[in-house]
PDB file of C-alpha atoms in Angstrom:
ATOM      1  CA  UNK F   1     134.493 118.628  47.330  1.00  0.00           C
ATOM      2  CA  UNK F   2     133.729 120.272  50.568  1.00  0.00           C
ATOM      3  CA  UNK F   3     135.559 123.299  51.076  1.00  0.00           C
ATOM      4  CA  UNK F   4     138.405 123.417  53.493  1.00  0.00           C
ATOM      5  CA  UNK F   5     139.415 126.378  55.454  1.00  0.00           C
ATOM      6  CA  UNK F   6     143.432 127.193  54.851  1.00  0.00           C
ATOM      7  CA  UNK F   7     145.561 127.406  58.313  1.00  0.00           C
ATOM      8  CA  UNK F   8     145.225 131.195  57.803  1.00  0.00           C
ATOM      9  CA  UNK F   9     141.619 131.462  57.197  1.00  0.00           C
ATOM     10  CA  UNK F  10     141.086 129.157  60.370  1.00  0.00           C
ATOM     11  CA  UNK F  11     143.466 131.341  62.601  1.00  0.00           C
ATOM     12  CA  UNK F  12     141.765 134.217  61.608  1.00  0.00           C
ATOM     13  CA  UNK F  13     138.186 132.909  62.445  1.00  0.00           C
ATOM     14  CA  UNK F  14     139.663 131.597  65.808  1.00  0.00           C
ATOM     15  CA  UNK F  15     140.770 135.195  66.773  1.00  0.00           C
ATOM     16  CA  UNK F  16     137.697 136.678  65.767  1.00  0.00           C
ATOM     17  CA  UNK F  17     135.873 134.129  68.480  1.00  0.00           C
ATOM     18  CA  UNK F  18     138.092 135.028  70.846  1.00  0.00           C
ATOM     19  CA  UNK F  19     137.668 138.709  70.062  1.00  0.00           C
ATOM     20  CA  UNK F  20     133.769 138.273  70.396  1.00  0.00           C
ATOM     21  CA  UNK F  21     133.914 136.157  73.627  1.00  0.00           C
ATOM     22  CA  UNK F  22     136.292 138.588  74.906  1.00  0.00           C
ATOM     23  CA  UNK F  23     133.621 141.687  74.347  1.00  0.00           C
ATOM     24  CA  UNK F  24     130.783 139.400  75.475  1.00  0.00           C
ATOM     25  CA  UNK F  25     132.789 138.920  78.519  1.00  0.00           C
ATOM     26  CA  UNK F  26     132.951 142.649  79.282  1.00  0.00           C
ATOM     27  CA  UNK F  27     129.234 143.138  78.436  1.00  0.00           C
ATOM     28  CA  UNK F  28     128.024 140.401  80.896  1.00  0.00           C
ATOM     29  CA  UNK F  29     130.358 141.703  83.802  1.00  0.00           C
ATOM     30  CA  UNK F  30     129.287 145.715  83.115  1.00  0.00           C
ATOM     31  CA  UNK F  31     125.253 144.957  82.511  1.00  0.00           C
ATOM     32  CA  UNK F  32     124.257 141.723  82.676  1.00  0.00           C
ATOM     33  CA  UNK F  33     122.612 138.659  80.291  1.00  0.00           C
ATOM     34  CA  UNK F  34     120.369 141.179  79.064  1.00  0.00           C
ATOM     35  CA  UNK F  35     122.563 143.260  77.111  1.00  0.00           C
ATOM     36  CA  UNK F  36     124.677 140.531  75.537  1.00  0.00           C
ATOM     37  CA  UNK F  37     122.635 140.963  72.073  1.00  0.00           C
ATOM     38  CA  UNK F  38     124.587 140.044  68.895  1.00  0.00           C
ATOM     39  CA  UNK F  39     124.688 143.430  67.715  1.00  0.00           C
ATOM     40  CA  UNK F  40     125.946 144.813  71.531  1.00  0.00           C
ATOM     41  CA  UNK F  41     128.614 142.303  71.128  1.00  0.00           C
ATOM     42  CA  UNK F  42     129.724 143.093  67.623  1.00  0.00           C
ATOM     43  CA  UNK F  43     129.829 146.799  68.329  1.00  0.00           C
ATOM     44  CA  UNK F  44     131.971 146.165  71.469  1.00  0.00           C
ATOM     45  CA  UNK F  45     134.276 143.739  69.278  1.00  0.00           C
ATOM     46  CA  UNK F  46     134.219 146.295  66.792  1.00  0.00           C
ATOM     47  CA  UNK F  47     132.841 143.843  63.797  1.00  0.00           C
ATOM     48  CA  UNK F  48     129.933 143.675  62.326  1.00  0.00           C
ATOM     49  CA  UNK F  49     126.996 141.871  63.506  1.00  0.00           C
ATOM     50  CA  UNK F  50     127.235 139.321  60.635  1.00  0.00           C
ATOM     51  CA  UNK F  51     130.636 138.643  61.560  1.00  0.00           C
ATOM     52  CA  UNK F  52     129.322 137.356  65.180  1.00  0.00           C
ATOM     53  CA  UNK F  53     126.829 134.713  63.568  1.00  0.00           C
ATOM     54  CA  UNK F  54     129.665 133.386  61.770  1.00  0.00           C
ATOM     55  CA  UNK F  55     131.339 131.979  65.056  1.00  0.00           C
ATOM     56  CA  UNK F  56     127.609 131.595  66.912  1.00  0.00           C
ATOM     57  CA  UNK F  57     124.403 131.153  65.298  1.00  0.00           C
ATOM     58  CA  UNK F  58     122.510 132.897  67.687  1.00  0.00           C
ATOM     59  CA  UNK F  59     122.555 134.939  70.940  1.00  0.00           C
ATOM     60  CA  UNK F  60     121.807 131.759  72.758  1.00  0.00           C
ATOM     61  CA  UNK F  61     124.820 130.022  71.717  1.00  0.00           C
ATOM     62  CA  UNK F  62     127.210 132.802  72.023  1.00  0.00           C
ATOM     63  CA  UNK F  63     126.152 133.185  75.751  1.00  0.00           C
ATOM     64  CA  UNK F  64     126.299 129.775  76.492  1.00  0.00           C
ATOM     65  CA  UNK F  65     130.066 129.779  75.367  1.00  0.00           C
ATOM     66  CA  UNK F  66     130.405 132.455  76.943  1.00  0.00           C
ATOM     67  CA  UNK F  67     128.947 131.139  80.333  1.00  0.00           C
ATOM     68  CA  UNK F  68     131.174 128.145  79.956  1.00  0.00           C
ATOM     69  CA  UNK F  69     134.355 130.559  79.516  1.00  0.00           C
ATOM     70  CA  UNK F  70     133.285 132.525  82.767  1.00  0.00           C
ATOM     71  CA  UNK F  71     132.670 129.681  84.562  1.00  0.00           C
ATOM     72  CA  UNK F  72     135.547 127.654  83.744  1.00  0.00           C
ATOM     73  CA  UNK F  73     137.700 130.253  85.495  1.00  0.00           C
ATOM     74  CA  UNK F  74     135.656 130.002  88.512  1.00  0.00           C
ATOM     75  CA  UNK F  75     135.534 126.105  88.682  1.00  0.00           C
ATOM     76  CA  UNK F  76     139.481 126.380  88.264  1.00  0.00           C
ATOM     77  CA  UNK F  77     139.513 129.031  91.075  1.00  0.00           C
ATOM     78  CA  UNK F  78     137.606 126.642  93.540  1.00  0.00           C
ATOM     79  CA  UNK F  79     139.589 123.835  92.481  1.00  0.00           C
ATOM     80  CA  UNK F  80     142.601 125.560  93.707  1.00  0.00           C
ATOM     81  CA  UNK F  81     141.270 126.585  96.745  1.00  0.00           C
ATOM     82  CA  UNK F  82     140.413 122.960  97.833  1.00  0.00           C
ATOM     83  CA  UNK F  83     144.357 122.440  97.792  1.00  0.00           C
ATOM     84  CA  UNK F  84     144.887 124.772 100.636  1.00  0.00           C
ATOM     85  CA  UNK F  85     147.371 123.716 103.081  1.00  0.00           C
ATOM     86  CA  UNK F  86     145.680 122.857 105.693  1.00  0.00           C
ATOM     87  CA  UNK F  87     142.987 120.293 107.478  1.00  0.00           C
ATOM     88  CA  UNK F  88     139.795 119.421 105.851  1.00  0.00           C
ATOM     89  CA  UNK F  89     137.991 122.256 107.682  1.00  0.00           C
ATOM     90  CA  UNK F  90     140.315 124.886 106.427  1.00  0.00           C
ATOM     91  CA  UNK F  91     140.235 123.426 102.860  1.00  0.00           C
ATOM     92  CA  UNK F  92     136.155 123.841 103.177  1.00  0.00           C
ATOM     93  CA  UNK F  93     136.683 127.450 104.523  1.00  0.00           C
ATOM     94  CA  UNK F  94     139.064 128.188 101.784  1.00  0.00           C
ATOM     95  CA  UNK F  95     136.753 126.940  99.075  1.00  0.00           C
ATOM     96  CA  UNK F  96     134.035 129.209 100.686  1.00  0.00           C
ATOM     97  CA  UNK F  97     135.824 132.335 100.728  1.00  0.00           C
ATOM     98  CA  UNK F  98     137.106 131.997  97.435  1.00  0.00           C
ATOM     99  CA  UNK F  99     133.944 131.336  95.587  1.00  0.00           C
ATOM    100  CA  UNK F 100     132.297 134.465  97.781  1.00  0.00           C
ATOM    101  CA  UNK F 101     135.028 136.865  97.347  1.00  0.00           C
ATOM    102  CA  UNK F 102     135.218 136.154  94.007  1.00  0.00           C
ATOM    103  CA  UNK F 103     131.705 136.859  93.474  1.00  0.00           C
ATOM    104  CA  UNK F 104     131.702 139.887  95.487  1.00  0.00           C
ATOM    105  CA  UNK F 105     134.431 141.525  93.631  1.00  0.00           C
ATOM    106  CA  UNK F 106     132.646 141.476  90.705  1.00  0.00           C
ATOM    107  CA  UNK F 107     128.947 141.850  91.579  1.00  0.00           C
ATOM    108  CA  UNK F 108     127.293 142.304  88.218  1.00  0.00           C
ATOM    109  CA  UNK F 109     129.072 139.261  86.733  1.00  0.00           C
ATOM    110  CA  UNK F 110     128.321 136.890  89.602  1.00  0.00           C
ATOM    111  CA  UNK F 111     124.657 137.942  89.376  1.00  0.00           C
ATOM    112  CA  UNK F 112     124.343 136.934  85.505  1.00  0.00           C
ATOM    113  CA  UNK F 113     126.016 133.350  86.624  1.00  0.00           C
ATOM    114  CA  UNK F 114     124.149 132.782  89.886  1.00  0.00           C
ATOM    115  CA  UNK F 115     120.756 134.222  89.619  1.00  0.00           C
ATOM    116  CA  UNK F 116     119.726 136.466  86.424  1.00  0.00           C
ATOM    117  CA  UNK F 117     116.807 135.050  84.320  1.00  0.00           C
ATOM    118  CA  UNK F 118     118.550 133.571  81.279  1.00  0.00           C
ATOM    119  CA  UNK F 119     117.597 131.223  78.181  1.00  0.00           C
ATOM    120  CA  UNK F 120     117.243 127.373  78.848  1.00  0.00           C
ATOM    121  CA  UNK F 121     120.833 126.604  77.060  1.00  0.00           C
ATOM    122  CA  UNK F 122     121.955 129.050  79.449  1.00  0.00           C
ATOM    123  CA  UNK F 123     120.517 127.503  82.330  1.00  0.00           C
ATOM    124  CA  UNK F 124     121.969 124.588  81.792  1.00  0.00           C
ATOM    125  CA  UNK F 125     125.430 126.066  81.973  1.00  0.00           C
ATOM    126  CA  UNK F 126     124.716 127.511  85.242  1.00  0.00           C
ATOM    127  CA  UNK F 127     123.766 124.255  86.465  1.00  0.00           C
ATOM    128  CA  UNK F 128     127.193 122.966  85.427  1.00  0.00           C
ATOM    129  CA  UNK F 129     129.113 125.413  87.602  1.00  0.00           C
ATOM    130  CA  UNK F 130     126.641 124.526  90.837  1.00  0.00           C
ATOM    131  CA  UNK F 131     127.241 120.934  90.368  1.00  0.00           C
ATOM    132  CA  UNK F 132     130.935 121.469  89.898  1.00  0.00           C
ATOM    133  CA  UNK F 133     131.098 123.694  92.886  1.00  0.00           C
ATOM    134  CA  UNK F 134     129.070 121.252  94.793  1.00  0.00           C
ATOM    135  CA  UNK F 135     131.403 118.600  94.092  1.00  0.00           C
ATOM    136  CA  UNK F 136     134.510 120.003  95.134  1.00  0.00           C
ATOM    137  CA  UNK F 137     133.058 120.772  98.484  1.00  0.00           C
ATOM    138  CA  UNK F 138     131.555 117.282  98.406  1.00  0.00           C
ATOM    139  CA  UNK F 139     134.688 115.385  98.119  1.00  0.00           C
ATOM    140  CA  UNK F 140     136.380 117.153 100.984  1.00  0.00           C
ATOM    141  CA  UNK F 141     133.302 116.326 103.078  1.00  0.00           C
ATOM    142  CA  UNK F 142     133.608 112.626 101.639  1.00  0.00           C
ATOM    143  CA  UNK F 143     137.485 112.584 102.897  1.00  0.00           C
ATOM    144  CA  UNK F 144     136.428 113.562 106.036  1.00  0.00           C
ATOM    145  CA  UNK F 145     133.720 110.991 106.687  1.00  0.00           C
ATOM    146  CA  UNK F 146     136.009 108.277 105.563  1.00  0.00           C
ATOM    147  CA  UNK F 147     138.928 109.396 107.940  1.00  0.00           C
ATOM    148  CA  UNK F 148     136.139 109.633 111.177  1.00  0.00           C
ATOM    149  CA  UNK F 149     136.703 113.548 111.219  1.00  0.00           C
ATOM    150  CA  UNK F 150     132.833 114.127 110.234  1.00  0.00           C
ATOM    151  CA  UNK F 151     129.836 112.042 111.319  1.00  0.00           C
ATOM    152  CA  UNK F 152     128.540 109.787 108.467  1.00  0.00           C
ATOM    153  CA  UNK F 153     126.321 111.831 105.821  1.00  0.00           C
ATOM    154  CA  UNK F 154     125.608 111.987 102.002  1.00  0.00           C
ATOM    155  CA  UNK F 155     128.638 114.136 100.842  1.00  0.00           C
ATOM    156  CA  UNK F 156     126.628 115.377  97.721  1.00  0.00           C
ATOM    157  CA  UNK F 157     123.531 116.158  99.655  1.00  0.00           C
ATOM    158  CA  UNK F 158     125.434 118.151 102.637  1.00  0.00           C
ATOM    159  CA  UNK F 159     127.351 120.067 100.018  1.00  0.00           C
ATOM    160  CA  UNK F 160     124.440 120.723  97.730  1.00  0.00           C
ATOM    161  CA  UNK F 161     122.953 122.491 100.662  1.00  0.00           C
ATOM    162  CA  UNK F 162     126.185 124.486 101.382  1.00  0.00           C
ATOM    163  CA  UNK F 163     125.966 125.607  97.470  1.00  0.00           C
ATOM    164  CA  UNK F 164     122.351 126.504  97.907  1.00  0.00           C
ATOM    165  CA  UNK F 165     122.800 128.231 100.980  1.00  0.00           C
ATOM    166  CA  UNK F 166     125.743 130.641 100.165  1.00  0.00           C
ATOM    167  CA  UNK F 167     124.464 131.154  96.766  1.00  0.00           C
ATOM    168  CA  UNK F 168     121.133 132.452  98.060  1.00  0.00           C
ATOM    169  CA  UNK F 169     122.849 134.376 100.770  1.00  0.00           C
ATOM    170  CA  UNK F 170     124.712 136.310  97.857  1.00  0.00           C
ATOM    171  CA  UNK F 171     122.333 136.856  95.524  1.00  0.00           C
ATOM    172  CA  UNK F 172     120.563 140.183  97.357  1.00  0.00           C
ATOM    173  CA  UNK F 173     124.275 141.724  98.170  1.00  0.00           C
ATOM    174  CA  UNK F 174     125.127 140.897  94.028  1.00  0.00           C
ATOM    175  CA  UNK F 175     121.778 142.560  92.893  1.00  0.00           C
ATOM    176  CA  UNK F 176     122.165 145.514  94.986  1.00  0.00           C
ATOM    177  CA  UNK F 177     125.955 146.009  94.250  1.00  0.00           C
ATOM    178  CA  UNK F 178     127.285 146.057  97.906  1.00  0.00           C
ATOM    179  CA  UNK F 179     127.657 143.489 100.607  1.00  0.00           C
ATOM    180  CA  UNK F 180     128.322 143.919 104.521  1.00  0.00           C
ATOM    181  CA  UNK F 181     132.325 143.385 105.488  1.00  0.00           C
ATOM    182  CA  UNK F 182     131.441 140.491 107.335  1.00  0.00           C
ATOM    183  CA  UNK F 183     129.720 138.329 104.875  1.00  0.00           C
ATOM    184  CA  UNK F 184     132.274 136.238 103.588  1.00  0.00           C
ATOM    185  CA  UNK F 185     133.334 135.463 107.237  1.00  0.00           C
ATOM    186  CA  UNK F 186     129.671 134.665 108.196  1.00  0.00           C
ATOM    187  CA  UNK F 187     129.434 132.293 105.225  1.00  0.00           C
ATOM    188  CA  UNK F 188     132.581 130.530 106.175  1.00  0.00           C
ATOM    189  CA  UNK F 189     131.342 130.016 109.620  1.00  0.00           C
ATOM    190  CA  UNK F 190     127.855 128.914 108.830  1.00  0.00           C
ATOM    191  CA  UNK F 191     129.561 126.262 106.448  1.00  0.00           C
ATOM    192  CA  UNK F 192     131.974 124.979 109.115  1.00  0.00           C
ATOM    193  CA  UNK F 193     128.805 125.137 111.756  1.00  0.00           C
ATOM    194  CA  UNK F 194     127.028 122.859 109.376  1.00  0.00           C
ATOM    195  CA  UNK F 195     129.785 120.228 108.954  1.00  0.00           C
ATOM    196  CA  UNK F 196     130.366 120.544 112.786  1.00  0.00           C
ATOM    197  CA  UNK F 197     133.606 121.737 112.214  1.00  0.00           C
ATOM    198  CA  UNK F 198     135.587 124.797 114.285  1.00  0.00           C
ATOM    199  CA  UNK F 199     136.553 128.312 112.897  1.00  0.00           C
ATOM    200  CA  UNK F 200     139.049 128.286 110.295  1.00  0.00           C
ATOM    201  CA  UNK F 201     143.115 129.362 110.962  1.00  0.00           C
ATOM    202  CA  UNK F 202     143.506 132.842 109.798  1.00  0.00           C
ATOM    203  CA  UNK F 203     145.594 131.803 106.813  1.00  0.00           C
ATOM    204  CA  UNK F 204     142.006 130.164 105.632  1.00  0.00           C
ATOM    205  CA  UNK F 205     139.709 132.910 106.609  1.00  0.00           C
ATOM    206  CA  UNK F 206     142.127 135.564 104.541  1.00  0.00           C
ATOM    207  CA  UNK F 207     140.669 137.152 101.682  1.00  0.00           C
ATOM    208  CA  UNK F 208     141.363 135.069  98.220  1.00  0.00           C
ATOM    209  CA  UNK F 209     143.331 136.175  95.461  1.00  0.00           C
ATOM    210  CA  UNK F 210     140.879 137.618  92.765  1.00  0.00           C
ATOM    211  CA  UNK F 211     140.943 138.345  89.146  1.00  0.00           C
ATOM    212  CA  UNK F 212     138.984 140.495  86.724  1.00  0.00           C
ATOM    213  CA  UNK F 213     136.103 139.184  84.374  1.00  0.00           C
ATOM    214  CA  UNK F 214     138.549 138.612  81.629  1.00  0.00           C
ATOM    215  CA  UNK F 215     140.952 136.568  83.781  1.00  0.00           C
ATOM    216  CA  UNK F 216     143.838 139.002  84.934  1.00  0.00           C
ATOM    217  CA  UNK F 217     144.956 139.361  88.270  1.00  0.00           C
ATOM    218  CA  UNK F 218     144.589 142.905  89.418  1.00  0.00           C
TER     219      UNK F 218
END
């Protein structure tokens, strides 16, 4: 007969898994993917290295789950930004400003999400992140085309070009840990010019609400 974990045992395992992920998020935000060895995560979590393997059989699986956890927060923030109470261009400005602003608020973490060399399993999660961001913008573009506010175009292609351009523009500042004060407004202006739009309203261009890597509002 297969062993069945009791609810109490499962609760302890779930709590330990959450502690391991929390420790891994902290290390990723502080020192990047390369620092997230199983031993380092175990030390940060205050448990034995072998205990980490009870939840994650390998570093690649641990970091893939770590990326999923962090990326889900970023995607949720971008989705929320897309509901900005304004017109199409204000919404796109809100999405770009939120994405770039959050990235620049935690540069080491954002660099790991966007550009740091990673294992193939983790690269797959990175692609999910980029596609989710693209899809949020593509939805707004498709709505604009349907309403006659934008010229006919392939919404996914335009959105992918915007995501690629914004991501590339962020890589250098994220790697350096500093960025020009006007970088986010410049990225928003670039996106709107690409769409053929006007400058956003002051409210849409305002700095987004940022959270720390563990999800708490500062």
